[in-house]
Short mmCIF file of C-alpha atoms and ligand atoms in Angstrom, two decimals:
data_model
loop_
_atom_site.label_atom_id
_atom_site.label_comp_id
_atom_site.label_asym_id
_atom_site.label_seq_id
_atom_site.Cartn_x
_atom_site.Cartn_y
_atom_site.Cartn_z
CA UNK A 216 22.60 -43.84 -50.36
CA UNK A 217 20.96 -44.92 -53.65
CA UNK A 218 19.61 -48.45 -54.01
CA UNK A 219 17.99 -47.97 -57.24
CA UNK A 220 19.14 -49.24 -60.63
CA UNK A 221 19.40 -46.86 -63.18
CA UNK A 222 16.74 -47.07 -66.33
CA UNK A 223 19.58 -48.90 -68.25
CA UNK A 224 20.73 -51.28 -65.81
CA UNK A 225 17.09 -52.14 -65.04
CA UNK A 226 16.74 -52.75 -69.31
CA UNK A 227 19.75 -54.94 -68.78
CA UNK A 228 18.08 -56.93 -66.24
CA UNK A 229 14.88 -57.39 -67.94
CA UNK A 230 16.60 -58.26 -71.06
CA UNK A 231 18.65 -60.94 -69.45
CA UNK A 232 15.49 -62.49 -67.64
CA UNK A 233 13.99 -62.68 -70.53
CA UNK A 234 16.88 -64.11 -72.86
CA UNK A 235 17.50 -66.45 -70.08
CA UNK A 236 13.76 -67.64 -69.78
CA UNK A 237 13.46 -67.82 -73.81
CA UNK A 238 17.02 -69.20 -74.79
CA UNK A 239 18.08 -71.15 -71.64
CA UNK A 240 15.81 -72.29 -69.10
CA UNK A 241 13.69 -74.20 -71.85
CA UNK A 242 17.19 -76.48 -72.54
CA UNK A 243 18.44 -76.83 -69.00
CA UNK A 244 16.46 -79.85 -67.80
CA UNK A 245 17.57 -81.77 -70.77
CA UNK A 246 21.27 -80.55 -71.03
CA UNK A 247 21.36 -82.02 -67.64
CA UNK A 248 19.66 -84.90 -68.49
CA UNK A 249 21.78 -85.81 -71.32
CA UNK A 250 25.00 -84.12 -69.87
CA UNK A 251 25.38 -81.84 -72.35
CA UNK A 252 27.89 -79.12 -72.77
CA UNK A 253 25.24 -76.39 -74.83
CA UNK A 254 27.66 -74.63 -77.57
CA UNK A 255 24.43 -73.14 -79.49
CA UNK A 256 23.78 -71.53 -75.92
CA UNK A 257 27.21 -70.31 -75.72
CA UNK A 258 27.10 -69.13 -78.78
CA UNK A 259 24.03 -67.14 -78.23
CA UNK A 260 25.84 -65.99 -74.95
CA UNK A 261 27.98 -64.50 -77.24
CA UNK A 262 25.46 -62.80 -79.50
CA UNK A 263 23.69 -60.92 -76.48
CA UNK A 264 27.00 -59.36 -75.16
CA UNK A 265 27.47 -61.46 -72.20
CA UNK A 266 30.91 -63.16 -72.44
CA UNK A 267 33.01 -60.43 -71.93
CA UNK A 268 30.58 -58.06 -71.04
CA UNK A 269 32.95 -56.17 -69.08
CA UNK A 270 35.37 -55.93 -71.59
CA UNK A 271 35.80 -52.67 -73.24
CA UNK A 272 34.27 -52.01 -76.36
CA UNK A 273 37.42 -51.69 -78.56
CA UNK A 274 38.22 -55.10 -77.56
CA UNK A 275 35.32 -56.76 -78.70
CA UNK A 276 33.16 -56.75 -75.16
CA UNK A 277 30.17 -55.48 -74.21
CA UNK A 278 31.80 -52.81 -72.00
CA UNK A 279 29.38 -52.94 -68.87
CA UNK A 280 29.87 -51.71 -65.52
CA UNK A 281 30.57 -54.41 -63.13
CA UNK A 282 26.62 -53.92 -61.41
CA UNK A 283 25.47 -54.44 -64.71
CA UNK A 284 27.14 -57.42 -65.11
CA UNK A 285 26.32 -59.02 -62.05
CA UNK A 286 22.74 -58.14 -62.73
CA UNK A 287 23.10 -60.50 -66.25
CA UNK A 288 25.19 -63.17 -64.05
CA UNK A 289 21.94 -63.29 -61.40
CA UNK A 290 19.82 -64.05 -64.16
CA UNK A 291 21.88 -66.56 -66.04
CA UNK A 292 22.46 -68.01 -62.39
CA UNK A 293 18.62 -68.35 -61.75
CA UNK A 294 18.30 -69.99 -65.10
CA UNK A 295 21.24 -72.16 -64.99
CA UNK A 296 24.05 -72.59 -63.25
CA UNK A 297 26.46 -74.53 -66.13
CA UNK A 298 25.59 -71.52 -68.22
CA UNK A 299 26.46 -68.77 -65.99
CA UNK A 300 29.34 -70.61 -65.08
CA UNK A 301 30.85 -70.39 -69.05
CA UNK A 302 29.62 -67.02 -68.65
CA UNK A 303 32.00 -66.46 -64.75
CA UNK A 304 35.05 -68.45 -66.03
CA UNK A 305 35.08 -66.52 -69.73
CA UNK A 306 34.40 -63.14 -68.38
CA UNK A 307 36.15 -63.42 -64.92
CA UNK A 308 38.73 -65.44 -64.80
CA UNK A 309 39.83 -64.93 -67.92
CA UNK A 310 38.88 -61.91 -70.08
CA UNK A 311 39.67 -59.73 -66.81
CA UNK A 312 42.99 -61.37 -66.13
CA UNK A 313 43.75 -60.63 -69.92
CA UNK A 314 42.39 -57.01 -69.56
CA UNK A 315 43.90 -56.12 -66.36
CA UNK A 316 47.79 -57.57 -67.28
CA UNK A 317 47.91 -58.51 -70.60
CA UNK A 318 50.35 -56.06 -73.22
CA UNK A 319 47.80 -54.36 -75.75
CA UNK A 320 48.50 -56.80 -78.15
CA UNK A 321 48.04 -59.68 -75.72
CA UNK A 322 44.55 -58.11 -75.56
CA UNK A 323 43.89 -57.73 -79.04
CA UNK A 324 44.90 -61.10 -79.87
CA UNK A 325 42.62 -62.83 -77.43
CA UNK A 326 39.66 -60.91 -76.35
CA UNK A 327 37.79 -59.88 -79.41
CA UNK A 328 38.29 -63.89 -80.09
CA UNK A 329 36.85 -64.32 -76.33
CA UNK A 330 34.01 -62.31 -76.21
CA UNK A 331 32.75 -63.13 -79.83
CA UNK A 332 32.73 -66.87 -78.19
CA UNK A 333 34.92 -67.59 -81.31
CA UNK A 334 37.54 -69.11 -78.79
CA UNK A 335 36.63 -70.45 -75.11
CA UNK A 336 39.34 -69.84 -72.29
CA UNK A 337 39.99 -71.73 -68.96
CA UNK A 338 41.90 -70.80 -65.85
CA UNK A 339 44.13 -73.50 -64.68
CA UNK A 340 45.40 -72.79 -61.00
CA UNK A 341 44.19 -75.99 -59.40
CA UNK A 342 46.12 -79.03 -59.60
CA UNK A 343 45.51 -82.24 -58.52
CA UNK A 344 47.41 -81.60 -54.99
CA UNK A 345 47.10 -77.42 -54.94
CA UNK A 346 43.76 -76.43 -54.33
CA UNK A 347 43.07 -73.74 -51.68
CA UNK A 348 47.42 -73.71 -51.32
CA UNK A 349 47.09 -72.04 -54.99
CA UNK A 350 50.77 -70.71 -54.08
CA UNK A 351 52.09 -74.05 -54.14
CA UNK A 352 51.90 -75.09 -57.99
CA UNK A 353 53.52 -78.31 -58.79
CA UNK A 354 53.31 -77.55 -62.86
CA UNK A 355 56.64 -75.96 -63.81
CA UNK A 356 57.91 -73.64 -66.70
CA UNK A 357 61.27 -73.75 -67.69
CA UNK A 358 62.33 -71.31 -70.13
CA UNK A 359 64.43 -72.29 -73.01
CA UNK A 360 65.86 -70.34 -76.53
CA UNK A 361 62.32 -69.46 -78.12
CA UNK A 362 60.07 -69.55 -74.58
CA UNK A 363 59.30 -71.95 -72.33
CA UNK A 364 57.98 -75.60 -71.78
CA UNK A 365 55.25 -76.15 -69.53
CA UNK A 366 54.79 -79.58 -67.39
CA UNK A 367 52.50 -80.68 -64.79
CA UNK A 368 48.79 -81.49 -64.23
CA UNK A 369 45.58 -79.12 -63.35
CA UNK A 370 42.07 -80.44 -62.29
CA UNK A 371 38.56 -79.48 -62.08
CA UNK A 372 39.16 -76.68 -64.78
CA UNK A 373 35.74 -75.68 -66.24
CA UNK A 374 35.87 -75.89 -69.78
CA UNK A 375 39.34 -77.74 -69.98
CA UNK A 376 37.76 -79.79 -73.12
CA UNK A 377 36.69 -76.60 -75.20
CA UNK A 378 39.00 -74.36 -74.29
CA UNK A 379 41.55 -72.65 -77.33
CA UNK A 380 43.24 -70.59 -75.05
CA UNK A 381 43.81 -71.69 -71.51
CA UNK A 382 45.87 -70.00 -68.94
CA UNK A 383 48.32 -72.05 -67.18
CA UNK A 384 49.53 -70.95 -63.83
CA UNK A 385 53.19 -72.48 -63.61
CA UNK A 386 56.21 -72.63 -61.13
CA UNK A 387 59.27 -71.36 -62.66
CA UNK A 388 62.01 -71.02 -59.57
CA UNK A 389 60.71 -72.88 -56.80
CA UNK A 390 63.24 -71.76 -54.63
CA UNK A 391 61.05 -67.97 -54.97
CA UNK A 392 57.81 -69.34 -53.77
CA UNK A 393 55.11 -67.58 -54.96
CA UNK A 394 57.12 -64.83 -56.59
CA UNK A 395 58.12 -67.65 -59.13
CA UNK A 396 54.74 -68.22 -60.42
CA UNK A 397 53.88 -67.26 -64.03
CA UNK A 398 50.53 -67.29 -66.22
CA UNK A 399 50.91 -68.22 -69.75
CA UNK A 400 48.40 -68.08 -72.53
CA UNK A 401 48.26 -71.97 -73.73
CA UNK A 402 47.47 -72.29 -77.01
CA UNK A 403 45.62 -76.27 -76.35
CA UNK A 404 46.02 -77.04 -80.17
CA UNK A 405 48.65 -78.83 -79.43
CA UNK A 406 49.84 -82.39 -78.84
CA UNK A 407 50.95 -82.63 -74.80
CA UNK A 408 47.98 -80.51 -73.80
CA UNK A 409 45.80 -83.42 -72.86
CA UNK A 410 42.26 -82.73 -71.66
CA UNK A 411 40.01 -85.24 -70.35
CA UNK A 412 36.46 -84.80 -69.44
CA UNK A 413 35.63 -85.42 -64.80
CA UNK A 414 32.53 -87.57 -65.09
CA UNK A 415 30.02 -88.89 -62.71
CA UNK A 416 29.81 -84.72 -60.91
CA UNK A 417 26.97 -84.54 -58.18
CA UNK A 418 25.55 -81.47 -60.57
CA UNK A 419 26.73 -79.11 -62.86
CA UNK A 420 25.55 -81.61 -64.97
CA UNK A 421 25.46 -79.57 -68.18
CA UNK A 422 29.00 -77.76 -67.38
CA UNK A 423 32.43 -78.99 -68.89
CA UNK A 424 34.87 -79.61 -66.16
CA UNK A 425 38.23 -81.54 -67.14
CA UNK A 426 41.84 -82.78 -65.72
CA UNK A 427 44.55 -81.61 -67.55
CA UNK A 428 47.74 -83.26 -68.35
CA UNK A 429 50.52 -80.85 -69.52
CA UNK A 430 53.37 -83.01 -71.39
CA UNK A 431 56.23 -80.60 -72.49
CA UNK A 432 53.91 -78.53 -74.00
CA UNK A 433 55.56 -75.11 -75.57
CA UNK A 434 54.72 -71.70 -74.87
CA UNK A 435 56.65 -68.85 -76.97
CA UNK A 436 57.90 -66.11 -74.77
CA UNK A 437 55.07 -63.69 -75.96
CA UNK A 438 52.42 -65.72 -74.31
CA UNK A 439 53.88 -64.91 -70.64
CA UNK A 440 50.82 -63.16 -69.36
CA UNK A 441 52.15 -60.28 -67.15
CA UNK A 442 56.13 -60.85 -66.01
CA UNK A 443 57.55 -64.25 -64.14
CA UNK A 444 56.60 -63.12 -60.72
CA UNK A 445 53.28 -60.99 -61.49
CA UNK A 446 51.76 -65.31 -61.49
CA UNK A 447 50.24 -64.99 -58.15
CA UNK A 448 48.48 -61.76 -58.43
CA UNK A 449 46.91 -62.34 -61.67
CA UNK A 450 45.26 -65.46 -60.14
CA UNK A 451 44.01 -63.66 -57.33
CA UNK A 452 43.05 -60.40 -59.34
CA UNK A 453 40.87 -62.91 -61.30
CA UNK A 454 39.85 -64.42 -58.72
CA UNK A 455 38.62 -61.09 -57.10
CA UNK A 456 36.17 -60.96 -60.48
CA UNK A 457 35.24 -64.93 -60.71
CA UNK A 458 34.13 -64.74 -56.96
CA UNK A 459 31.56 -61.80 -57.63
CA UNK A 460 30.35 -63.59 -60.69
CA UNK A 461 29.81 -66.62 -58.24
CA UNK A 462 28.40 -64.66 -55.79
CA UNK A 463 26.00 -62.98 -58.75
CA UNK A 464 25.23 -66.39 -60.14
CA UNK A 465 24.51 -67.21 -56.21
CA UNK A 466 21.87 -64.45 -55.83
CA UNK A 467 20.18 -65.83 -58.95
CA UNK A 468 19.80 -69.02 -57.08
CA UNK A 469 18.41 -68.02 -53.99
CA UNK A 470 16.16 -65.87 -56.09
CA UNK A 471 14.74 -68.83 -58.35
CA UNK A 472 14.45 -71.13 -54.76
CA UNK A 473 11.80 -68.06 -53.62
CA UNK A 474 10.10 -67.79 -57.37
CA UNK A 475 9.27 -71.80 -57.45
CA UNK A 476 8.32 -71.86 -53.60
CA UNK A 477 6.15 -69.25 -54.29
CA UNK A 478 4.47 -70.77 -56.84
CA UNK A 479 4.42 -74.27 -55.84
CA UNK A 480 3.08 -73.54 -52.66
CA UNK A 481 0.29 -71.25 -53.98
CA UNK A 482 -0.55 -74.35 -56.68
CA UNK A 483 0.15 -77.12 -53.77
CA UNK A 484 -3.46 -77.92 -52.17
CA UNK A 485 -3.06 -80.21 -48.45
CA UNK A 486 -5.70 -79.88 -45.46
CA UNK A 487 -7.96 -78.33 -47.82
CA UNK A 488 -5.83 -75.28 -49.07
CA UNK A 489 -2.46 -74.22 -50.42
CA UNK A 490 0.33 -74.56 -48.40
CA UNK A 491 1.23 -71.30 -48.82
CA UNK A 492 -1.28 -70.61 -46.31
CA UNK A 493 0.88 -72.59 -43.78
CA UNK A 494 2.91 -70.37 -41.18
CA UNK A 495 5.61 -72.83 -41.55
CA UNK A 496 5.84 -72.83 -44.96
CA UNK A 497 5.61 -68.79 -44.78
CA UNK A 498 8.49 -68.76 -42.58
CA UNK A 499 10.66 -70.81 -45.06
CA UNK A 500 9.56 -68.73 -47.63
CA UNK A 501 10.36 -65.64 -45.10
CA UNK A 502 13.97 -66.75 -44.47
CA UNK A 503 14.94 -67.62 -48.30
CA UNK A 504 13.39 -64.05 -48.81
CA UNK A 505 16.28 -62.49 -46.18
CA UNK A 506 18.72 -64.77 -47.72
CA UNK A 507 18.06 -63.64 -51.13
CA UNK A 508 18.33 -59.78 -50.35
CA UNK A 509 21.42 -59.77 -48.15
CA UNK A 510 23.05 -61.68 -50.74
CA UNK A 511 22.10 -59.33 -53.51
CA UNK A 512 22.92 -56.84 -51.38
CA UNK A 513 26.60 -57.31 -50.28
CA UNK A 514 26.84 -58.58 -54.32
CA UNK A 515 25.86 -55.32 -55.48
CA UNK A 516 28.38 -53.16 -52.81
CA UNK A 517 31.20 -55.60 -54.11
CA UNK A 518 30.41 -54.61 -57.72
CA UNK A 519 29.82 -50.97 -56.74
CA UNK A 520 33.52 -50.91 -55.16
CA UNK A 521 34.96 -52.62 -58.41
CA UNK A 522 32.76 -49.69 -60.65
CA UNK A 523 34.92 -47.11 -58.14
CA UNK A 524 38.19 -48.67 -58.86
CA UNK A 525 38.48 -49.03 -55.19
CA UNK A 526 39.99 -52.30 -53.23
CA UNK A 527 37.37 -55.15 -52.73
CA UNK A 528 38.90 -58.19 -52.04
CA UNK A 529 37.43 -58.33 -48.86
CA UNK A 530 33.74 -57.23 -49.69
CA UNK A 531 33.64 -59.80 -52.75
CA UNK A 532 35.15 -62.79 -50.16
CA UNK A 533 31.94 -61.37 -47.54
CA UNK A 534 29.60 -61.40 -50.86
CA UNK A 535 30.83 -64.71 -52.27
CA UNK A 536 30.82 -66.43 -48.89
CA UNK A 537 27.52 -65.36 -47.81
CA UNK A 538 25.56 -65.91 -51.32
CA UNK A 539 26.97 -69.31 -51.56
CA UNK A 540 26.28 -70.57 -48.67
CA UNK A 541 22.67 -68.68 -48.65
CA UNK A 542 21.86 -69.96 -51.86
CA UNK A 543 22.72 -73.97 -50.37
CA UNK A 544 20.42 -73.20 -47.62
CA UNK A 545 17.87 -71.25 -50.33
CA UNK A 546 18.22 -74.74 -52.34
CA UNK A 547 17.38 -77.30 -49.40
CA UNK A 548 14.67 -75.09 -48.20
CA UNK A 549 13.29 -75.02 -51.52
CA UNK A 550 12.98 -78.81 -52.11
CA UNK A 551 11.60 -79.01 -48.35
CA UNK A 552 8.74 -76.78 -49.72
CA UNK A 553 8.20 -78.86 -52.89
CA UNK A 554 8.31 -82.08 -50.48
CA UNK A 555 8.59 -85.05 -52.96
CA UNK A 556 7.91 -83.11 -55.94
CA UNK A 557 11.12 -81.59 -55.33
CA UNK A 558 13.37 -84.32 -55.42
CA UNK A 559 13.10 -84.72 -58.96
CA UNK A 560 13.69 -82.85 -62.03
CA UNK A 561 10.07 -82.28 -62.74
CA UNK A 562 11.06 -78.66 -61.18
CA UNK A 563 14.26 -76.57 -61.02
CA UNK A 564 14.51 -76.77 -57.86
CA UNK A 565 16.00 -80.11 -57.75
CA UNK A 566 18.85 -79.04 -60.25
CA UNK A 567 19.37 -75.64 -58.02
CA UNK A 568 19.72 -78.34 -54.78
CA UNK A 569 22.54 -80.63 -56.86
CA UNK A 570 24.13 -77.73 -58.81
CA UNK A 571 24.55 -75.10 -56.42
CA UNK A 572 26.57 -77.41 -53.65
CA UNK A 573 30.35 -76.92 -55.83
CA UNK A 574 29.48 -72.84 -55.16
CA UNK A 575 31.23 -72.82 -51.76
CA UNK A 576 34.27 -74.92 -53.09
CA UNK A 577 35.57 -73.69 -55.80
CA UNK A 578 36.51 -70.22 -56.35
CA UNK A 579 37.86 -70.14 -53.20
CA UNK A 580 35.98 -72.18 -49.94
CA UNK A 581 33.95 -70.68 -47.95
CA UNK A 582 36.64 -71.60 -45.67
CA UNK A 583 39.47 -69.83 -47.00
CA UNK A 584 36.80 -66.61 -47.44
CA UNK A 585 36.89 -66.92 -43.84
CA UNK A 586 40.10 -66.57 -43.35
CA UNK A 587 40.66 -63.31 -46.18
CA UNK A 588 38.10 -61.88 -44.15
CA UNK A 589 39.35 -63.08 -40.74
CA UNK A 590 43.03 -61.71 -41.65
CA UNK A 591 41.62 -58.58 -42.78
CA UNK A 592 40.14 -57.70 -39.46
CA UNK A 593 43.04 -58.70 -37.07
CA UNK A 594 45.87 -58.31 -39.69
CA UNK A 595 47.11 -61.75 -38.88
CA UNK A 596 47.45 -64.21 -41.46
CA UNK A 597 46.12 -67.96 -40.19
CA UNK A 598 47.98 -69.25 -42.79
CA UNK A 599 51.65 -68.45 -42.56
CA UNK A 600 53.34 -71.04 -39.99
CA UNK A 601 53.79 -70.08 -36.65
N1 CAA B 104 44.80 -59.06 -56.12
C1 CAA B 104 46.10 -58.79 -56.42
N2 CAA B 104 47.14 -59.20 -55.65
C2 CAA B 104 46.84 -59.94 -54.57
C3 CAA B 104 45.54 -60.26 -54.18
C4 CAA B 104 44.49 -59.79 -55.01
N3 CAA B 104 43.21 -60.06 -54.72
N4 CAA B 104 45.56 -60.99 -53.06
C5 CAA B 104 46.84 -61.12 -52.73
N5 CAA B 104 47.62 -60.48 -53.63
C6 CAA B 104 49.09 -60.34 -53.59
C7 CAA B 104 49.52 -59.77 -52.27
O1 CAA B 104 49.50 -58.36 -52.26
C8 CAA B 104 50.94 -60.32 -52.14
O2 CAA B 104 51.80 -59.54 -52.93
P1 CAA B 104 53.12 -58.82 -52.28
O3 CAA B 104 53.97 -59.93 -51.74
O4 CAA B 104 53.72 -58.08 -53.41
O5 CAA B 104 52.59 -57.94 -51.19
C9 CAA B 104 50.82 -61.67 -52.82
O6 CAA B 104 49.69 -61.63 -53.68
C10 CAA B 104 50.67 -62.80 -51.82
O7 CAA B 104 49.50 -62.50 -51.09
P2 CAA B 104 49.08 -63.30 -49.79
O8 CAA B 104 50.22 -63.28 -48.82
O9 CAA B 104 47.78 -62.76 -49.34
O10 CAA B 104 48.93 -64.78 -50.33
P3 CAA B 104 48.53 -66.03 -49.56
O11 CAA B 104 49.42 -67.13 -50.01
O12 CAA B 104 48.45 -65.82 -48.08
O13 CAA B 104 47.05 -66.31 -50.14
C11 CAA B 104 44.96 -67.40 -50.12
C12 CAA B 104 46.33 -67.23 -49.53
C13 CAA B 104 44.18 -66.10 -50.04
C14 CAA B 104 44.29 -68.44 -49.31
C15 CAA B 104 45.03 -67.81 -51.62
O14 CAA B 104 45.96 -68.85 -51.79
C16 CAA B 104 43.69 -68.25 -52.13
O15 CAA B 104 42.84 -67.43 -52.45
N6 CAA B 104 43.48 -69.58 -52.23
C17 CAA B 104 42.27 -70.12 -52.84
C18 CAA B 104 42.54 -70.46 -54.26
C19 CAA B 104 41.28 -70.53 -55.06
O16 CAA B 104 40.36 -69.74 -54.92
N7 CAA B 104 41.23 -71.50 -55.98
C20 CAA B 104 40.10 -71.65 -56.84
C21 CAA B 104 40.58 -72.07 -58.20
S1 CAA B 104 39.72 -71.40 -59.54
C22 CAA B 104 38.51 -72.46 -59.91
O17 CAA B 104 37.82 -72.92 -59.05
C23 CAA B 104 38.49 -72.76 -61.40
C24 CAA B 104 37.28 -73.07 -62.13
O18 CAA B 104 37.40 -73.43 -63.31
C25 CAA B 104 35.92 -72.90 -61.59
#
């Protein structure tokens, strides 16, 4: 067993530290101040290779192994968490859906335009009344002469508001369940594709996140993503990618909650010397430690399985779960270490604490993560009624 990077994955990681210190760490305090959605940080997301970066070369991307890229994701996640999450839903969700079932010129079309941040994409599975039931989509397609027409509502969709392209996820028979779902490639220049920005979020302060109002809005039939039918799977595909980005962006976390504790409690005099000298505060700093490699850990065998072409649904559920719920516990720990300095912005810690709690909702719960891996183990599906 091998646990060490190569010399170019360990370049890729110092590189990405260091663009994210230089480029996006010095703007996150006030983009979440202000609530702004950074496009000269996307755009110089775009210049260093990382939206996209698993996309193949001739298509415009970066073409890194999936290791790599999770290394770039932890760093972006450490710096901040409404970047890396342009970075999870462009890459993940929707270059790799594109990549994995889209006709070559489906891909030519859209990811050059993708990954030179030219366009933005969104995925839009959730609706206002299908969330972890992603099966049960309420939108609908229904095909006419030229295509089809699209109606129905999504929510929470990161970058609904600056997306070009967005992929729907749409129920075209219902009578086929699931196997009548289809993904089409919305272009959102259009009149009854109606974004509106969700305001007043607990974090992600700095991240776009709209509903979505689909009025008749028409689709030709070349912008069927895979075939009615293949719906289902691409979502989950995806979503096999955008939960190891999360779980990435996750390890970044945990590891920024044990940088600043470190330091704080080395600067942080009480009783006549730092607090790091405190057992108590040790042990915190102990456990965040654990946290912090487990996650990175089961991250990195998730990626290593994609890099092998082999299946990983289940690993990247284990990895997604357990980063995102280590990195909540990495963030309150944190702020208990910083005491009141923590609980404002003065240090990141306080962003990590508010930004990192929508990591074990969406991409999946850490509920329903339970339950891939639960089913996987007794080959019984909790969700199918009795
Ligand atoms: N890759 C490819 N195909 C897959 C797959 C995968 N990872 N997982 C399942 N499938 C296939 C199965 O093989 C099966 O196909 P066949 O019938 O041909 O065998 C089909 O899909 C149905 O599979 P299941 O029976 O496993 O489906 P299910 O209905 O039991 O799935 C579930 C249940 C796993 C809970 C799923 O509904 C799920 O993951 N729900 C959570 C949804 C979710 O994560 N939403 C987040 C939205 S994205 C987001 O947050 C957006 C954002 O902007 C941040």
């Amino acid at each position: 067993m091998d646990f060490d990077l190569t010399d170019e994955q360990q370049l890729i990681k110092q590189t990405a530290r260091e663009f994210t210190d230089k480029e996006i760490v010095v703007q996150s305090r006030e983009n979440a101040r202000n609530h702004h959605f950074d496009l000269e940080i996307v755009k110089k997301l775009a210049d260093q290779g990382y939206l996209g970066a698993i996309v193949p070369s001739e298509y415009g991307g970066a073409g890194l192994d999936y290791v790599s890229y999770g290394l770039v994701v932890e760093e972006i996640g450490r710096g901040c968490s409404s970047v890396r999450t342009v970075v999870s839903v462009q890459t993940s969700l929707v270059c790799s859906g594109i990549l994995r079932w889209g006709t070559e010129e489906q891909k030519h079309k859209y990811l050059p335009k993708l990954c030179s941040g030219e366009w933005l994409g969104c995925f839009g599975l959730t609706e206002p009344d299908t969330g972890s039931d992603a099966a049960n989509q309420k939108t609908r397609a229904r095909k006419t002469d030229s295509g089809w027409v699209i109606n129905g509502a999504k929510m929470w969709i990161s970058m609904g508001n600056y997306a070009k392209v967005a992929m729907i996820f749409a129920q075209t028979d219902p009578s086929l369940g699931y196997k009548g779902l289809g993904c089409f490639l919305v272009d959102t220049d259009q009149d009854g594709y109606k974004p509106a920005p969700i305001e007043h979020k607990m974090g992600l302060h700095a991240s776009d996140t709209a509903s979505i109002a689909l009025e008749d809005v028409e689709v030709s039939e070349d912008a069927l993503l895979g075939t009615i039918g293949d719906g289902f799977k691409i979502a989950m595909s995806s979503l096999d990618s955008g939960r190891y980005s999360v779980a990435a962006g996750c390890v970044g976390i945990c590891q920024g909650c044990v940088e600043e504790s470190v330091k704080y409690s080395k600067e942080r005099e009480q009783f006549g010397k730092p607090i790091a000298s405190f057992q108590l505060v040790q042990a915190m700093i102990a456990d965040m430690v654990l946290k912090t490699d487990a996650s990175r850990m089961l991250t990195w065998r998730a990626g290593w399985l994609k890099d092998k072409g082999r299946s990983n649904t289940l690993e990247t559920s284990i990895a997604k779960l357990h980063s995102t719920e280590a990195a909540v516990e990495c963030a309150n720990t944190a702020i208990q270490i910083h005491g009141g300095a923590g609980y404002v912005d003065d240090h990141p810690v306080e962003r990590y604490f508010r930004d990192v709690r929508v990591t074990t909702l969406y991409e999946g719960t850490s509920q329903i993560q339970k339950l891939i891996i639960g089913r996987a183990m007794t080959g019984i599906n909790a969700l199918v009624p009795a």
